[in-house]
Amino acid sequence: MAVRAPLPPGSTIGIFGGGQLGRMLAMSALQLGYRCIGYAPAGDNVAAEACAGFFEHHWNDREAVSAFAARCDVVTWEFENVPVAAVEAIPADRLPTSARALEVAQDRLSEKRFVEDLGGRAAPHLRIDSEEDFARALESIGTPGILKTAREGYDGKGQWRVRDRHEAQGIRFPGRRCIYERLVGFESEFSVILVRAADGEIRFWDSTANTHEGGMLVQSVLPAGEWVEAQVDEARALAGKVADALSYVGVLTLEFFATGDGPVFNEMAPRVHNSGHWTIEGAATSQFENHIRAICGLPLGETATRFATIDMRNIVGEQALGAHRILAEEGEPHLHLYGKREAREGRKMGHVTRVGARLG
Ligand code: AMP
């Protein structure tokens, strides 16, 4: 997108998606004098509470998407599985980043190919369209590995771990396009989160070490440790190339495994990210605020970390019911609850960020 004049206060930001990321984006937008309008299919759209209006319609309701677009000065998304057609229905002058970023990131095969073409390295993998392909992939890639649906998997859903040949016999091809990839032996997992402005300026936040359980992020910490620190420059260089290649505007996340052979790319999210929630209190400017700044043409904020240690943990399922107890802890824990109505098992309900000594 061409660099354009900053959006004046009072302008309206449209957000596709209704989850906690949209809620926190809208909270930052409000602080900067903007109002937000959301769009998502009916559901527990917790972003709606922070929005001045909310369209609850199917993604493919062209009339509703047009009516939504007509009320917005700029449109962004908080959910990477927004159908590309819905985003393409938005006039280009209101889209800081084109739907191409979504198109690439929505498919595990295409995002790996895209990143490999830019010089990145992913785990050995093969496309799986049938039971026979799966058998061939087990043969050539070997075990342990992971079978993943190519599209729409998240938080460990749509994934089957294959420890050995014996276990593979119990796993059936699920009938839609998948990817089989070798399990990477890693020392640490980390994410590179950057913000890119329309003029091409890029800023990075510090990379946390991330811990996942059952495929879902549970914790992000700083300092991230020597493995991450030694590999973050290479990972950043790659993430910057990805952002440039997509003419990306806003916050972009790439996830990596830190291995004995350097950083291995896992996946990308063309949006703010769970592993960046610590930036709300822990960095000079949060990922949410910088995303809003970037898409509205405002100057980017500093991304420096403000504390010697950071520990962000997700609050999952029924943990949320007693979460207010955290407020009584020493050391000013920063609690965020997303207002979700049902504390279902495995559902991200909130997070808490604990910080150490202030830097500087
Ligand atoms: P994903 O949905 O691809 O981000 O996977 C979720 C999590 O599962 C990752 O953050 C890792 O902890 C684990 N995982 C996924 N793919 C691999 C892999 N090829 N090797 C090792 N761990 C993996």
XYZ file of N, CA and C in Angstrom, residues 144-304:
483
model
N 9.906 -40.091 14.380
C 8.604 -39.500 14.705
C 8.274 -38.325 13.794
N 6.976 -38.112 13.641
C 6.519 -37.010 12.801
C 5.152 -36.541 13.263
N 4.622 -35.567 12.524
C 3.282 -35.064 12.843
C 2.494 -34.940 11.554
N 1.288 -35.478 11.573
C 0.354 -35.277 10.480
C -0.523 -34.097 10.883
N -0.614 -33.088 9.998
C -1.417 -31.898 10.326
C -2.341 -31.596 9.157
N -3.542 -31.164 9.446
C -4.375 -30.683 8.340
C -3.689 -29.438 7.776
N -3.723 -29.305 6.445
C -3.011 -28.179 5.821
C -3.674 -26.855 6.187
N -4.989 -26.889 6.407
C -5.720 -25.655 6.683
C -6.516 -25.787 7.970
N -6.700 -24.652 8.623
C -7.647 -24.494 9.733
C -7.331 -25.241 11.021
N -6.114 -25.737 11.176
C -5.748 -26.299 12.478
C -5.229 -25.163 13.354
N -5.471 -25.216 14.617
C -4.871 -24.239 15.532
C -4.859 -24.830 16.933
N -3.973 -24.303 17.785
C -3.862 -24.766 19.170
C -3.835 -26.298 19.267
N -3.121 -26.926 18.350
C -2.956 -28.382 18.413
C -4.121 -29.168 17.820
N -5.167 -28.443 17.351
C -6.306 -29.162 16.750
C -5.940 -29.503 15.303
N -6.426 -30.645 14.835
C -6.091 -31.064 13.468
C -4.656 -31.554 13.359
N -4.132 -32.132 14.455
C -2.755 -32.656 14.444
C -2.708 -34.030 15.087
N -1.922 -34.908 14.481
C -1.760 -36.258 15.023
C -0.280 -36.579 15.095
N 0.194 -36.817 16.283
C 1.610 -37.181 16.438
C 1.817 -38.651 16.112
N 2.890 -38.931 15.430
C 3.196 -40.304 15.027
C 4.567 -40.632 15.602
N 4.560 -41.368 16.732
C 5.851 -41.648 17.379
C 6.658 -42.695 16.614
N 5.928 -43.708 16.133
C 6.638 -44.787 15.429
C 5.685 -45.471 14.446
N 6.233 -46.392 13.695
C 5.441 -47.098 12.677
C 4.202 -47.761 13.268
N 4.387 -48.316 14.450
C 3.278 -49.011 15.091
C 2.120 -48.034 15.320
N 2.465 -46.850 15.854
C 1.431 -45.857 16.134
C 0.789 -45.357 14.833
N 1.607 -45.283 13.776
C 1.095 -44.785 12.485
C -0.056 -45.646 11.979
N -0.016 -46.947 12.328
C -1.080 -47.836 11.844
C -2.445 -47.449 12.393
N -2.443 -46.785 13.535
C -3.721 -46.390 14.149
C -4.203 -45.017 13.675
N -3.427 -44.355 12.822
C -3.815 -43.009 12.379
C -4.264 -43.060 10.926
N -5.495 -42.642 10.687
C -6.050 -42.662 9.329
C -5.933 -41.281 8.708
N -5.691 -41.256 7.406
C -5.726 -39.991 6.669
C -7.122 -39.375 6.871
N -7.212 -38.120 7.348
C -8.533 -37.597 7.715
C -9.420 -37.168 6.549
N -8.974 -37.392 5.305
C -9.859 -37.125 4.177
C -9.767 -35.704 3.646
N -8.944 -34.877 4.256
C -8.673 -33.575 3.620
C -7.181 -33.320 3.626
N -6.796 -32.402 2.743
C -5.372 -32.208 2.479
C -4.589 -31.991 3.772
N -3.492 -32.698 3.893
C -2.667 -32.639 5.106
C -1.211 -32.416 4.722
N -0.411 -32.264 5.760
C 1.033 -32.199 5.592
C 1.585 -33.188 6.627
N 2.595 -33.948 6.217
C 3.281 -34.787 7.213
C 4.674 -34.214 7.356
N 5.056 -33.905 8.571
C 6.391 -33.332 8.757
C 7.156 -34.046 9.847
N 8.457 -34.020 9.709
C 9.305 -34.676 10.708
C 9.255 -33.884 12.004
N 9.220 -34.598 13.110
C 9.283 -33.948 14.412
C 10.693 -33.365 14.575
N 10.738 -32.082 14.886
C 12.024 -31.402 15.024
C 12.497 -31.537 16.470
N 13.745 -31.949 16.636
C 14.319 -31.983 17.985
C 14.834 -30.588 18.297
N 14.134 -29.871 19.143
C 14.544 -28.479 19.375
C 15.008 -28.252 20.807
N 15.805 -27.200 20.962
C 16.270 -26.807 22.302
C 15.259 -25.875 22.930
N 14.594 -25.120 22.077
C 13.683 -24.089 22.553
C 12.774 -23.690 21.393
N 11.606 -23.152 21.730
C 10.743 -22.581 20.691
C 10.662 -21.088 20.910
N 10.623 -20.334 19.829
C 10.498 -18.887 19.980
C 9.744 -18.281 18.809
N 9.287 -17.062 19.017
C 8.583 -16.371 17.943
C 9.270 -15.039 17.683
N 9.257 -14.643 16.419
C 9.708 -13.299 16.051
C 8.443 -12.498 15.763
N 8.250 -11.439 16.508
C 7.088 -10.572 16.273
C 7.625 -9.222 15.822
N 7.143 -8.788 14.678
C 7.598 -7.504 14.136
C 6.393 -6.656 13.786
N 6.663 -5.369 13.674
C 5.654 -4.472 13.112
C 6.305 -3.765 11.930
N 5.552 -3.697 10.828
C 6.071 -3.014 9.632
C 5.113 -1.888 9.266
N 5.699 -0.711 9.032
C 4.894 0.445 8.628
C 4.775 0.472 7.106
N 3.857 1.281 6.603
C 3.636 1.338 5.145
C 4.868 1.838 4.396
N 5.736 2.607 5.084
C 6.959 3.074 4.406
C 8.087 2.043 4.469
N 7.807 0.862 5.028
C 8.795 -0.214 5.042
C 9.610 -0.302 6.334
N 9.431 0.672 7.235
C 10.168 0.582 8.504
C 9.704 -0.657 9.284
N 10.681 -1.384 9.852
C 10.345 -2.587 10.634
C 10.938 -2.470 12.031
N 10.151 -2.811 13.026
C 10.668 -2.917 14.402
C 10.319 -4.293 14.953
N 11.230 -4.817 15.763
C 11.040 -6.143 16.363
C 10.895 -6.016 17.874
N 10.064 -6.853 18.459
C 10.078 -7.003 19.917
C 11.096 -8.095 20.259
N 11.526 -8.116 21.509
C 12.382 -9.218 21.939
C 11.635 -10.531 21.746
N 12.377 -11.568 21.424
C 11.771 -12.885 21.219
C 11.723 -13.647 22.533
N 10.543 -14.059 22.928
C 10.382 -14.871 24.131
C 10.652 -16.339 23.800
N 11.000 -17.114 24.827
C 10.992 -18.576 24.681
C 9.564 -19.020 24.983
N 9.007 -19.820 24.097
C 7.601 -20.221 24.222
C 7.489 -21.701 24.560
N 6.594 -22.019 25.484
C 6.330 -23.418 25.820
C 4.921 -23.773 25.375
N 4.815 -24.912 24.699
C 3.501 -25.395 24.244
C 3.167 -26.696 24.957
N 1.905 -26.891 25.205
C 1.440 -28.188 25.715
C 0.311 -28.653 24.813
N 0.439 -29.868 24.318
C -0.591 -30.390 23.402
C -0.780 -29.495 22.189
N 0.286 -28.811 21.764
C 0.206 -27.963 20.580
C -0.274 -26.550 20.866
N -0.615 -26.257 22.130
C -1.119 -24.914 22.454
C -0.117 -24.163 23.321
N 0.065 -22.879 23.007
C 0.984 -22.065 23.809
C 0.483 -21.981 25.254
N 1.393 -22.212 26.199
C 1.006 -22.027 27.601
C 1.807 -20.925 28.278
N 3.035 -20.677 27.803
C 3.885 -19.723 28.509
C 4.901 -19.090 27.556
N 5.169 -17.796 27.773
C 6.235 -17.088 27.040
C 7.089 -16.356 28.056
N 8.424 -16.534 27.976
C 9.294 -15.908 28.978
C 10.477 -15.182 28.347
N 10.921 -14.168 29.084
C 12.175 -13.446 28.817
C 12.956 -13.409 30.114
N 14.267 -13.501 30.113
C 15.115 -13.774 28.954
C 14.799 -15.139 28.349
N 15.040 -15.225 27.059
C 14.643 -16.427 26.334
C 15.712 -17.509 26.369
N 16.897 -17.177 26.876
C 17.954 -18.184 26.980
C 18.893 -18.153 25.797
N 20.037 -18.834 25.978
C 21.120 -18.684 24.997
C 20.786 -19.241 23.620
N 19.990 -20.298 23.568
C 19.681 -20.874 22.252
C 18.911 -19.879 21.391
N 17.919 -19.263 22.018
C 17.108 -18.295 21.270
C 17.952 -17.067 20.944
N 18.667 -16.587 21.939
C 19.449 -15.358 21.723
C 20.459 -15.529 20.584
N 21.025 -16.741 20.466
C 22.025 -16.973 19.417
C 21.382 -17.044 18.021
N 20.091 -17.333 17.958
C 19.468 -17.591 16.644
C 18.492 -16.520 16.205
N 18.263 -15.566 17.095
C 17.192 -14.613 16.802
C 17.538 -13.693 15.634
N 18.805 -13.353 15.452
C 19.146 -12.442 14.347
C 18.827 -13.074 12.990
N 19.186 -14.349 12.863
C 18.902 -15.037 11.598
C 17.383 -15.131 11.368
N 16.665 -15.427 12.441
C 15.207 -15.547 12.325
C 14.577 -14.192 11.981
N 15.104 -13.141 12.579
C 14.582 -11.801 12.270
C 14.821 -11.416 10.823
N 16.007 -11.762 10.330
C 16.314 -11.412 8.940
C 15.295 -12.069 8.006
N 14.967 -13.320 8.312
C 13.991 -14.036 7.490
C 12.597 -13.402 7.639
N 12.205 -13.119 8.871
C 10.873 -12.532 9.108
C 10.749 -11.186 8.392
N 11.822 -10.419 8.402
C 11.812 -9.125 7.706
C 11.612 -9.315 6.206
N 12.263 -10.361 5.653
C 12.106 -10.631 4.216
C 10.662 -11.030 3.896
N 10.074 -11.816 4.791
C 8.673 -12.236 4.586
C 7.770 -11.001 4.588
N 7.983 -10.116 5.559
C 7.145 -8.913 5.658
C 7.303 -8.046 4.414
N 8.544 -7.880 3.951
C 8.784 -7.062 2.748
C 8.139 -7.699 1.517
N 8.301 -9.023 1.404
C 7.781 -9.710 0.212
C 6.261 -9.595 0.124
N 5.610 -9.459 1.276
C 4.144 -9.347 1.289
C 3.693 -7.888 1.322
N 4.645 -6.948 1.272
C 4.332 -5.514 1.480
C 3.423 -5.375 2.699
N 3.793 -6.071 3.734
C 2.954 -6.216 4.921
C 2.920 -4.924 5.736
N 1.750 -4.576 6.232
C 1.632 -3.422 7.138
C 0.917 -3.892 8.411
N 1.604 -3.735 9.546
C 1.034 -4.176 10.819
C 1.942 -5.181 11.495
N 1.363 -5.940 12.418
C 2.147 -6.918 13.190
C 2.090 -8.282 12.504
N 3.273 -8.871 12.376
C 3.428 -10.185 11.741
C 4.253 -11.065 12.675
N 3.867 -12.346 12.787
C 4.562 -13.266 13.691
C 5.069 -14.484 12.927
N 6.309 -14.852 13.177
C 6.841 -16.120 12.657
C 7.306 -16.951 13.840
N 6.938 -18.233 13.852
C 7.342 -19.131 14.938
C 8.469 -20.049 14.466
N 9.419 -20.253 15.380
C 10.629 -21.026 15.050
C 10.948 -22.051 16.135
N 11.680 -23.086 15.716
C 12.329 -23.998 16.650
C 13.805 -23.604 16.659
N 14.372 -23.420 17.843
C 15.825 -23.216 17.946
C 16.450 -24.601 18.042
N 17.220 -24.979 17.027
C 17.800 -26.331 16.995
C 19.328 -26.235 16.961
N 19.966 -27.379 17.102
C 21.421 -27.434 17.019
C 21.937 -26.953 15.662
N 21.076 -26.962 14.647
C 21.471 -26.505 13.298
C 20.918 -25.134 12.960
N 20.486 -24.395 13.952
C 19.957 -23.055 13.676
C 18.436 -23.032 13.681
N 17.864 -21.861 13.367
C 16.405 -21.729 13.474
C 15.661 -22.468 12.356
N 14.644 -23.214 12.751
C 13.790 -23.918 11.788
C 12.415 -23.265 11.853
N 11.942 -22.782 10.700
C 10.642 -22.109 10.637
C 9.521 -23.114 10.857
N 8.554 -22.766 11.715
C 7.388 -23.636 11.881
C 6.170 -23.055 11.184
N 5.712 -21.881 11.619
C 4.550 -21.307 10.945
C 4.499 -19.802 11.143
N 3.658 -19.159 10.344
C 3.525 -17.712 10.481
C 2.074 -17.336 10.744
N 1.903 -16.200 11.403
C 0.559 -15.674 11.660
C 0.574 -14.204 11.234
N -0.254 -13.853 10.242
C -0.259 -12.469 9.766
C -1.141 -11.603 10.661
N -0.739 -11.521 11.922
C -1.560 -10.829 12.924
C -0.796 -10.741 14.230
N -1.405 -10.016 15.177
C -0.884 -10.027 16.547
C -0.958 -11.461 17.071
N -0.155 -11.751 18.101
C 0.029 -13.163 18.475
C 0.012 -13.357 19.989
N -0.468 -14.514 20.392
C -0.526 -14.877 21.813
C 0.832 -14.718 22.510
N 1.910 -15.059 21.798
C 3.234 -14.962 22.428
C 3.709 -13.515 22.548
N 2.883 -12.573 22.097
C 3.218 -11.150 22.236
C 2.345 -10.427 23.253
N 1.538 -11.180 23.997
C 0.660 -10.513 24.977
C 1.452 -9.794 26.074
N 2.646 -10.290 26.353
C 3.478 -9.674 27.386
C 3.832 -8.227 27.042
N 3.763 -7.881 25.748
C 4.169 -6.529 25.342
C 3.223 -5.452 25.884
N 2.040 -5.846 26.350
C 1.088 -4.833 26.857
C 1.726 -4.081 28.030
N 2.254 -4.829 28.989
C 2.931 -4.153 30.112
C 4.441 -4.208 29.981
N 4.944 -5.201 29.228
C 6.382 -5.469 29.250
C 7.216 -4.706 28.243
N 6.590 -4.080 27.264
C 7.357 -3.348 26.250
C 6.899 -1.892 26.218
N 7.756 -1.048 25.645
C 7.427 0.381 25.596
C 6.116 0.604 24.841
N 5.910 -0.148 23.774
C 4.639 -0.086 23.026
C 4.186 -1.517 22.783
N 2.914 -1.790 22.989
C 2.441 -3.176 22.837
C 2.273 -3.536 21.359
N 2.188 -4.841 21.108
C 1.915 -5.296 19.738
C 0.577 -4.761 19.245
N -0.382 -4.641 20.141
C -1.719 -4.189 19.722
C -1.672 -2.715 19.296
N -1.027 -1.908 20.131
C -0.950 -0.479 19.792
C -0.146 -0.268 18.510
N 0.969 -0.962 18.365
C 1.769 -0.762 17.159
C 1.058 -1.267 15.909
N 0.232 -2.291 16.055
C -0.548 -2.726 14.886
C -1.508 -1.608 14.462
N -2.182 -1.041 15.448
C -3.117 0.063 15.144
C -2.342 1.247 14.553
N -1.208 1.567 15.162
C -0.418 2.682 14.623
C -0.043 2.435 13.169
N 0.433 1.219 12.893
C 0.900 0.913 11.526
C -0.239 1.024 10.517
N -1.392 0.437 10.836
C -2.471 0.429 9.823
C -3.124 1.799 9.679
N -2.946 2.652 10.690
C -3.534 3.997 10.620
C -2.522 5.043 10.147
N -1.317 4.618 9.825
C -0.320 5.557 9.301
C 0.291 6.450 10.357
N 0.240 6.038 11.621
C 0.855 6.822 12.703
C 2.308 6.365 12.881
N 3.141 7.192 13.517
C 4.520 6.747 13.768
C 4.523 5.489 14.641
N 5.429 4.566 14.359
C 5.535 3.358 15.194
C 6.112 3.725 16.548
N 5.721 2.954 17.576
C 6.251 3.173 18.917
C 7.471 2.296 19.176
N 8.262 2.704 20.170
C 9.415 1.907 20.607
C 8.958 0.517 21.032
N 9.794 -0.482 20.763
C 9.418 -1.856 21.114
C 10.270 -2.422 22.262
N 11.137 -1.577 22.828
C 12.078 -2.072 23.848
C 11.360 -2.711 25.039
